[in-house]
Every structure is written in C-alpha cells, then in structure tokens.
Coordinates of C-alpha atoms and ligand atoms in Angstrom, one line a residue:
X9 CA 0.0 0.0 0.0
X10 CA 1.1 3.4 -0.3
X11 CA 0.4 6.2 1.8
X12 CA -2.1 9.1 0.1
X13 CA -1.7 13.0 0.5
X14 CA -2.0 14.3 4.0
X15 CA -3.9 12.1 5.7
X16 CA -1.6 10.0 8.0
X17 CA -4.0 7.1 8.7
X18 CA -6.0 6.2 5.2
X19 CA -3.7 3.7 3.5
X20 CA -5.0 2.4 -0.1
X21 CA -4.9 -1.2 -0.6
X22 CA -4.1 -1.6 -3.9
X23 CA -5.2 -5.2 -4.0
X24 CA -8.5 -4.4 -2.5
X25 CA -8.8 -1.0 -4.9
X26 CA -10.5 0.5 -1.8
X27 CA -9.1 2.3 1.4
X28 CA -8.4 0.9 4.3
X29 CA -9.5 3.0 8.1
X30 CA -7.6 3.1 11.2
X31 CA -10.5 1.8 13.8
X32 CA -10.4 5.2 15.3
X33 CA -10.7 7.5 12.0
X34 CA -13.6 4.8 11.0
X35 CA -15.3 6.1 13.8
X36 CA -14.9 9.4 13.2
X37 CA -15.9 9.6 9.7
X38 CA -18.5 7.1 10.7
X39 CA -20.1 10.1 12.9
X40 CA -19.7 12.5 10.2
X41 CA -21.7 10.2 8.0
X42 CA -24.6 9.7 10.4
X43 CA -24.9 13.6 10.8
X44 CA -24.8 14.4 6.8
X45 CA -26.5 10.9 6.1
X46 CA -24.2 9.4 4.0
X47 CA -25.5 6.2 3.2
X48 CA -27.6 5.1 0.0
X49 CA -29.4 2.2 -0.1
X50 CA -29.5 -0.2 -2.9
X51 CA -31.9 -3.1 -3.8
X52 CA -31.2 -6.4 -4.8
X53 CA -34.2 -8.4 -6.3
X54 CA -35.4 -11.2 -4.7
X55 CA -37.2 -13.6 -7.8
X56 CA -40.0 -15.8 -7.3
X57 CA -38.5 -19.4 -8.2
X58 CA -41.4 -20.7 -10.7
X59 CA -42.9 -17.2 -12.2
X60 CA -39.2 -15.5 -12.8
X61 CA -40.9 -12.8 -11.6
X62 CA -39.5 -10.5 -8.7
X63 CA -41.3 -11.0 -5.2
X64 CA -39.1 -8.3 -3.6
X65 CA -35.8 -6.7 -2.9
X66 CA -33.3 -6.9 -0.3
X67 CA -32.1 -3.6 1.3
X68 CA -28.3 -3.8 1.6
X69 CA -26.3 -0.2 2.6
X70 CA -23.5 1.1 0.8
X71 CA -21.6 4.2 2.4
X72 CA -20.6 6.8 0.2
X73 CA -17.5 8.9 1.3
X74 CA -17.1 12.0 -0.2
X75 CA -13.7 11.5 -0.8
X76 CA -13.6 7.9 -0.5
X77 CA -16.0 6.7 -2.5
X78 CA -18.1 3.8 -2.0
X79 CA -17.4 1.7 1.2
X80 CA -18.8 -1.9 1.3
X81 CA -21.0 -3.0 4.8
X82 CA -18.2 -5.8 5.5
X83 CA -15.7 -2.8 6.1
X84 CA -17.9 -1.2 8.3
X85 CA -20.6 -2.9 9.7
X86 CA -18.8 -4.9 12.2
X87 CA -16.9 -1.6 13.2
X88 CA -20.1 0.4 13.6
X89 CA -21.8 -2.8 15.8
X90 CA -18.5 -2.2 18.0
X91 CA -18.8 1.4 18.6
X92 CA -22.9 1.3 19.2
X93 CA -23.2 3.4 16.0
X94 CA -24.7 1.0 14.1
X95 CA -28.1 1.2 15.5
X96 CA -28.3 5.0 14.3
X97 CA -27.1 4.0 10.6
X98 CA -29.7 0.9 10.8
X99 CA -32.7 3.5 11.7
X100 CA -31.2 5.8 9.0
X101 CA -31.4 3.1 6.3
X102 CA -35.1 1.7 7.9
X103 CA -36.0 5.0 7.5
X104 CA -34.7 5.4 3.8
X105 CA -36.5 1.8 2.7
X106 CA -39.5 3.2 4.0
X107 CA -39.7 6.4 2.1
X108 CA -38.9 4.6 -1.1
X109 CA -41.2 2.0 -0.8
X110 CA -44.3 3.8 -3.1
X111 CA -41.4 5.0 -5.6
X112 CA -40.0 0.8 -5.3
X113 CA -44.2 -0.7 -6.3
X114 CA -44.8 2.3 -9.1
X115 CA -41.9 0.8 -10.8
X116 CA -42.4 -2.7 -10.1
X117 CA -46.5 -2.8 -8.9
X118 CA -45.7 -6.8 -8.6
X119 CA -43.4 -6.6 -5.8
X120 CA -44.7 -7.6 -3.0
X121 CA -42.0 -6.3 0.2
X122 CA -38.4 -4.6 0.8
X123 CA -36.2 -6.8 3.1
X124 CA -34.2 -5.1 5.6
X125 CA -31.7 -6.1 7.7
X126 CA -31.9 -5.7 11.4
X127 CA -28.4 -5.7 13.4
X128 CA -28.6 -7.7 17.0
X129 CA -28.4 -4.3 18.5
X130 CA -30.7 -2.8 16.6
X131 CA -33.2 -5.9 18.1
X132 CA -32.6 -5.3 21.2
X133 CA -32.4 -1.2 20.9
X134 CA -35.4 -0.4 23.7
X135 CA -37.2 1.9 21.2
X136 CA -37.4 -0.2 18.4
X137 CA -40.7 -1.1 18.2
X138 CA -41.8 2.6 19.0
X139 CA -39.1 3.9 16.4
X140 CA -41.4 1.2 13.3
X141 CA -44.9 2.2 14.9
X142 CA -43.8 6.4 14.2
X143 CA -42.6 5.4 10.9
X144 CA -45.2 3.4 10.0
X145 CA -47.8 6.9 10.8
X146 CA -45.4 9.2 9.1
X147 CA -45.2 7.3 5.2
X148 CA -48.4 5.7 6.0
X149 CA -47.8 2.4 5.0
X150 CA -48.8 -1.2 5.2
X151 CA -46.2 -3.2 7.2
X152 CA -47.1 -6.2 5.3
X153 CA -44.5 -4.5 3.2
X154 CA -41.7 -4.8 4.9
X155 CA -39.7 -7.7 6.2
X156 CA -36.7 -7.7 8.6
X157 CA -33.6 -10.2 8.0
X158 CA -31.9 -11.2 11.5
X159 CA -29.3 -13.6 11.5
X160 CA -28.6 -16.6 13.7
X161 CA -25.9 -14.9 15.3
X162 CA -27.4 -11.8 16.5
X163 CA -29.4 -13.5 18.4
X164 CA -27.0 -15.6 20.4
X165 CA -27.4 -12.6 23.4
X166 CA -30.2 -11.9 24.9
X167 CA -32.3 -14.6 23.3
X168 CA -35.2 -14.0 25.7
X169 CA -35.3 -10.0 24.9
X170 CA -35.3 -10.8 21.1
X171 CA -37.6 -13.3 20.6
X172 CA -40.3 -10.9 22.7
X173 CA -38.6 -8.0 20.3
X174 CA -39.6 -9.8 17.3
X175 CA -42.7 -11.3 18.5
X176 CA -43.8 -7.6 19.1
X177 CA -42.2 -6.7 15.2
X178 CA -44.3 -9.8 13.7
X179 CA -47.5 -8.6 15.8
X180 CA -47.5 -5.3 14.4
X181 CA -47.6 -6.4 10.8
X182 CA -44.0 -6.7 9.7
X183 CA -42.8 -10.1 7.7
X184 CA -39.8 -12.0 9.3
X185 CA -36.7 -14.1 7.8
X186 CA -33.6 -15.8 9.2
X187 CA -31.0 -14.8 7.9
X188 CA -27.8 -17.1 6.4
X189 CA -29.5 -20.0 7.5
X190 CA -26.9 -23.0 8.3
X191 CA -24.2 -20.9 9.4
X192 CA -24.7 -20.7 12.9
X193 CA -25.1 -23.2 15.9
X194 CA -28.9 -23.4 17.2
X195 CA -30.3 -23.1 13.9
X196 CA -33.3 -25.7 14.2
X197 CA -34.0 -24.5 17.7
X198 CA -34.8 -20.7 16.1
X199 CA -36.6 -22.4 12.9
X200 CA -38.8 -24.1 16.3
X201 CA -39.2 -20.6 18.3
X202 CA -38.9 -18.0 16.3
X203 CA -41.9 -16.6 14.8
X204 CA -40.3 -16.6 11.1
X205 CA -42.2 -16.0 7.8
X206 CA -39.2 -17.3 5.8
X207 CA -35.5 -18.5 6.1
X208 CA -32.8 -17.5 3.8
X209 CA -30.4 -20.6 2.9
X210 CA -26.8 -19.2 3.0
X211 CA -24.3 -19.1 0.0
X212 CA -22.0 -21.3 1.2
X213 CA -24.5 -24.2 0.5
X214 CA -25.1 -22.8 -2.5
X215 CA -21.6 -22.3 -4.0
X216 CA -21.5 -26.2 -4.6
X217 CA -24.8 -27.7 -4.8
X218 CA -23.6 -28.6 -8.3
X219 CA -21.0 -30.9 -7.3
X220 CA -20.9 -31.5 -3.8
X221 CA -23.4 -34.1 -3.1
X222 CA -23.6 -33.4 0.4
X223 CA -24.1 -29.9 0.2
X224 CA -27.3 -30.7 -2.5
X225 CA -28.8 -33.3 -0.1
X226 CA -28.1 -30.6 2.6
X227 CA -29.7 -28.4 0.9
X228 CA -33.1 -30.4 -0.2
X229 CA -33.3 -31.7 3.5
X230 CA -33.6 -28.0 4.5
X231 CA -36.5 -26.8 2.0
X232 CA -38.4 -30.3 3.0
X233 CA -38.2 -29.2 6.6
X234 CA -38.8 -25.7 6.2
X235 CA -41.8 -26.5 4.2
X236 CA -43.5 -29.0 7.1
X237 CA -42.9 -25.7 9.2
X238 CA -44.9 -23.7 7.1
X239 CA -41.6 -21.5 6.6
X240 CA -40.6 -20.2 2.7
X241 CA -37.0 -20.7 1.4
X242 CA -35.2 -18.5 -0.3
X243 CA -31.6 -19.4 -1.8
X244 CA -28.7 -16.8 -1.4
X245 CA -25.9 -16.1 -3.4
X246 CA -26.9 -17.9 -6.7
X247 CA -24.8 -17.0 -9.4
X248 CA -25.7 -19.6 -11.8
X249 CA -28.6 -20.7 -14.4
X250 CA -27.3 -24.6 -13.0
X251 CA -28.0 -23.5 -9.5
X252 CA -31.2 -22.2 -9.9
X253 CA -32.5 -24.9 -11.7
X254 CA -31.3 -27.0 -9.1
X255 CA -33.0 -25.1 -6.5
X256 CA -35.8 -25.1 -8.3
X257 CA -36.2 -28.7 -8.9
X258 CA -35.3 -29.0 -5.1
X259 CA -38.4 -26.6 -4.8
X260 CA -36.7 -23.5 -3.5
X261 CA -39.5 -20.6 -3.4
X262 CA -37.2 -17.9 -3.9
X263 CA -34.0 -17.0 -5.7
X264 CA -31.7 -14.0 -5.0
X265 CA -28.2 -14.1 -6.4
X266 CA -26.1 -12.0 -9.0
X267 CA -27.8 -14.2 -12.1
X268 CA -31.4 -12.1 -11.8
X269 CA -29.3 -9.2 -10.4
X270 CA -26.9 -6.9 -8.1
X271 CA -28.1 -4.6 -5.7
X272 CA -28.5 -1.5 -7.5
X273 CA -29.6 2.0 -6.3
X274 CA -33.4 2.7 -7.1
X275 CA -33.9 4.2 -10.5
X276 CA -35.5 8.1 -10.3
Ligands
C2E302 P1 -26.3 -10.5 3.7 O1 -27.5 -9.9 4.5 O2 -26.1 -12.0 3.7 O3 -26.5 -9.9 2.2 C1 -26.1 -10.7 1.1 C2 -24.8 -10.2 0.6 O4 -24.4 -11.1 -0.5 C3 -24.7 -8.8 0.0 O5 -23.4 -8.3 0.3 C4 -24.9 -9.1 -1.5 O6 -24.4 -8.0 -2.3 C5 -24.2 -10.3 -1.7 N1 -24.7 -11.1 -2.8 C6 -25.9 -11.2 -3.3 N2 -26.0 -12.1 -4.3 C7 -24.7 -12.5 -4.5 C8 -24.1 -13.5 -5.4 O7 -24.8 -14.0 -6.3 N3 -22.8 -13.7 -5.3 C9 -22.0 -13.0 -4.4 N4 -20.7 -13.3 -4.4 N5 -22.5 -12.2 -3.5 C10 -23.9 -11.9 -3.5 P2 -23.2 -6.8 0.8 O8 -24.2 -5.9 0.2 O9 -21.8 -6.5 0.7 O10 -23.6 -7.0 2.4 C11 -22.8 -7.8 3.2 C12 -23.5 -8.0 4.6 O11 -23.5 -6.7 5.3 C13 -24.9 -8.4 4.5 O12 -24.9 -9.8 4.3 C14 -25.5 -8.0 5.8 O13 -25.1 -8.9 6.8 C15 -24.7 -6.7 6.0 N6 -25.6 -5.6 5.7 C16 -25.7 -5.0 4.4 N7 -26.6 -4.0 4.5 C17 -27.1 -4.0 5.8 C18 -28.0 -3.1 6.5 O14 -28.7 -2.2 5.9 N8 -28.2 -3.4 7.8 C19 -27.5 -4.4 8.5 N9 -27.7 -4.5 9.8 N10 -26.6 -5.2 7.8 C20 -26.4 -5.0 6.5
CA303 CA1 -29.5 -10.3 4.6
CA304 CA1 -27.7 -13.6 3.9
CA305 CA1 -24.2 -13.0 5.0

C-alpha cells in the first residue's frame, strides 16, 4: 500500500482498490456520515422461483465517502456494531427503505416487500418497536411491506429479549426471515421458536450444490423441513442458471443471487 496525501492514517490497498481505516478514524468519519447521512441504499431483487418474476428486494447499505468513494458493509458494519453506531445507521437506512417503498411498487406494482436487515443491537435497541410504529404513521404504510432479515448470530445474546422484540415486530404487521440459515449453531431450535415467515439458505450451500453431493442433499433436506414448518426458502448467493434450476427442482420458493441481479440504487 502506499500512503495518500495528508492524511496519515487512510492507506490504499491496492489489492482491495478500496481504502483501508484506522478503527479510530472509521469512527470518526462514521459520525460524520450519520450527521450528513451518508449512506444510499441499494436493492437487490429477490425472484419468485417458478414465475421468474420479482417477489421483492433486499435492502443492503453502501456508504458513500465523499472523498472515498463507496465503502462496502463488510468494512464497516462490524466496526459500527463495536462502537454502538450502528443502531443510528440501521434506523437511517429503515427510514430510507420506508420512504422509497411507493417510488419501489410504481416501478415494479408486482413486488410484493423490501427486506431489511436488522443488526442484534438494533433488536434489542429499547425503542425499536416505538421507532417502526412512528414510521409506519409518518409514510403511512402497510407493514405487510416490509420484512426484517436477523441472523442466527445476532441473536446468540439476549435470546429472551429478542424473541419478545420480534414477537412484538411480527405482531404489528411486519414479515420476518432468518438470515444465512446454516451458518450458525442453534439453527433448528430458532426455525422451532422463532416466529419466522421465511429463512434465507446461506451461499455457502449454494456455492457447490452442483458438485458437492452433500451440500445438494443438505440443501433439499432443508427446504423439505422448512416447508412442514410452514416457513418459505429463499436461496442466497446464486450465481448460476445450473444452480437455480437445481434449486428449483429442489423446490426452492425464492432466488436472490447476482444471475437475476446486483443490488442497485433505485432508479429516479
Ligand atoms: P447479507 O445480508 O447476507 O446480504 C447478502 C450479501 O451477499 C450482500 O453483500 C450481497 O451483495 C451479496 N450477494 C448477493 N448475491 C450474491 C451473489 O450471487 N454472489 C455473491 N458473491 N454475493 C452476492 P453486501 O451488500 O456486501 O452486504 C454484506 C453484509 O452486510 C450483508 O450480508 C449483511 O449482513 C450486512 N448488511 C448489508 N446491508 C445492511 C444493512 O442495511 N443493515 C445491516 N444490519 N446489515 C447490513
Ligand atoms: Ca440479509
Ligand atoms: Ca444472507
Ligand atoms: Ca451473510
């Protein structure tokens, strides 16, 4: 790496062909971006297995630095979690999905829900439910709209705290998924006691379903026992026309992967 103009603690990693923080200037800049809201949200379709058709769209942040340019979530997401500032970014981006959510059904009137994902903080953040229910007055909108993603392990703390969070969330309207299903260590203990809509099967089962055979019986055991729970599947990551039909044959529900389409930043 080599060092860039007068700023003694931004390296640029060439390999990467982004730059790299110092913890303590991430949180810095972080702050700065929160008060001149400098994140944009881009949507990733979410495709109905049999119609081809797009069901919805995943939420997914992307910071833009002024001078920086765009910063992916894995570089600052689990910084932000640390520091406690990721619950303000999270309502910031909740917020965001909320307001485009007409513009998102004028352009697509099938779609049916924008998927957001909701940090183990942010679950467990005591005003959450009051922070939806204002939000929900001020666009004036139908919650069946909006689903919230939590993963397996955010909800390792607090498990009793959550699960009365998103009782509460699913109460009020909202849809609910799990989040990189497989990947963590209770997994059929939440598909038992949380009140899910849907679970999301991770990529890494996805990456080989073509030629690992145990990964494609993993995989089909999965959707059969979702199913019987009355939960939807939706496959992550797929990249592939082979992997979808796979999943589909396998009777996935729901495809979401780079081969229908990247996230993208809504069209206006
Ligand atoms: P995730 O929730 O599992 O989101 C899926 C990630 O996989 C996204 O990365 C997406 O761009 C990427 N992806 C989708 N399809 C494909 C594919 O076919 N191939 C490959 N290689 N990748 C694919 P992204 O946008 O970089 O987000 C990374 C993670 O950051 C997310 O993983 C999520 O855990 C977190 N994240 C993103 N946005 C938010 C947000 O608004 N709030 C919270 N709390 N977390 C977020
Ligand atoms: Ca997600
Ligand atoms: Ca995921
Ligand atoms: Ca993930």
């Amino acid at each position: 790496s080599k060092s860039k103009g007068k700023s003694q603690f931004v390296r640029y990693n060439d390999k990467l062909g982004e730059y790299v923080f110092s913890q303590a200037d991430m949180i810095n800049q972080l702050r700065i971006a929160i008060e001149r809201n400098e994140f944009v949200v881009y949507f990733q379709p979410i495709v109905c297995a049999k119609a081809e058709k797009i069901s919805g769209y995943e939420a997914l942040v992307r910071w833009i630095h002024p001078h920086r340019g765009m910063i992916s979530p894995g570089q600052f997401i689990p910084i932000a979690e640390a520091s406690g500032q990721m619950i303000e970014i999270e309502q910031l981006i909740i917020e965001e999905c909320f307001k485009n959510l007409k513009l998102l059904i004028s352009l697509n009137p099938e779609m049916k829900y924008v998927s957001i994902n909701l940090s183990a903080r942010g679950i467990i953040e005591r005003n959450i439910v009051k922070f939806l229910e204002n939000l929900l007055l001020k666009y004036n909108l139908d919650p069946k709209f909006i689903e919230f993603e939590v993963t397996e392990s955010s909800l390792l703390n607090n498990i009793e705290r959550t699960v009365e969070v998103l009782d509460r969330i699913k109460e009020m309207g909202f849809k609910l998924s799990l989040d990189d299903f497989g990947t963590g260590f209770s997994s059929l203990n939440y598909l038992k006691n949380l009140p899910l809509d849907k679970v999301k099967l991770d990529k890494s089962f996805i990456d080989n379903i073509e030629t690992d055979e145990r990964d494609h019986l993993m995989v089909k055991s999965i959707i059969e026992l979702s199913h019987r729970l009355g939960l939807l599947v939706v496959g992550e990551g797929v990249e592939t026309k082979n992997q979808r039909d796979l999943l589909y044959i396998l009777e996935c529900d729901f495809i979401q992967g780079f081969y229908y389409g990247r996230p993208e930043p809504i069209a206006n």
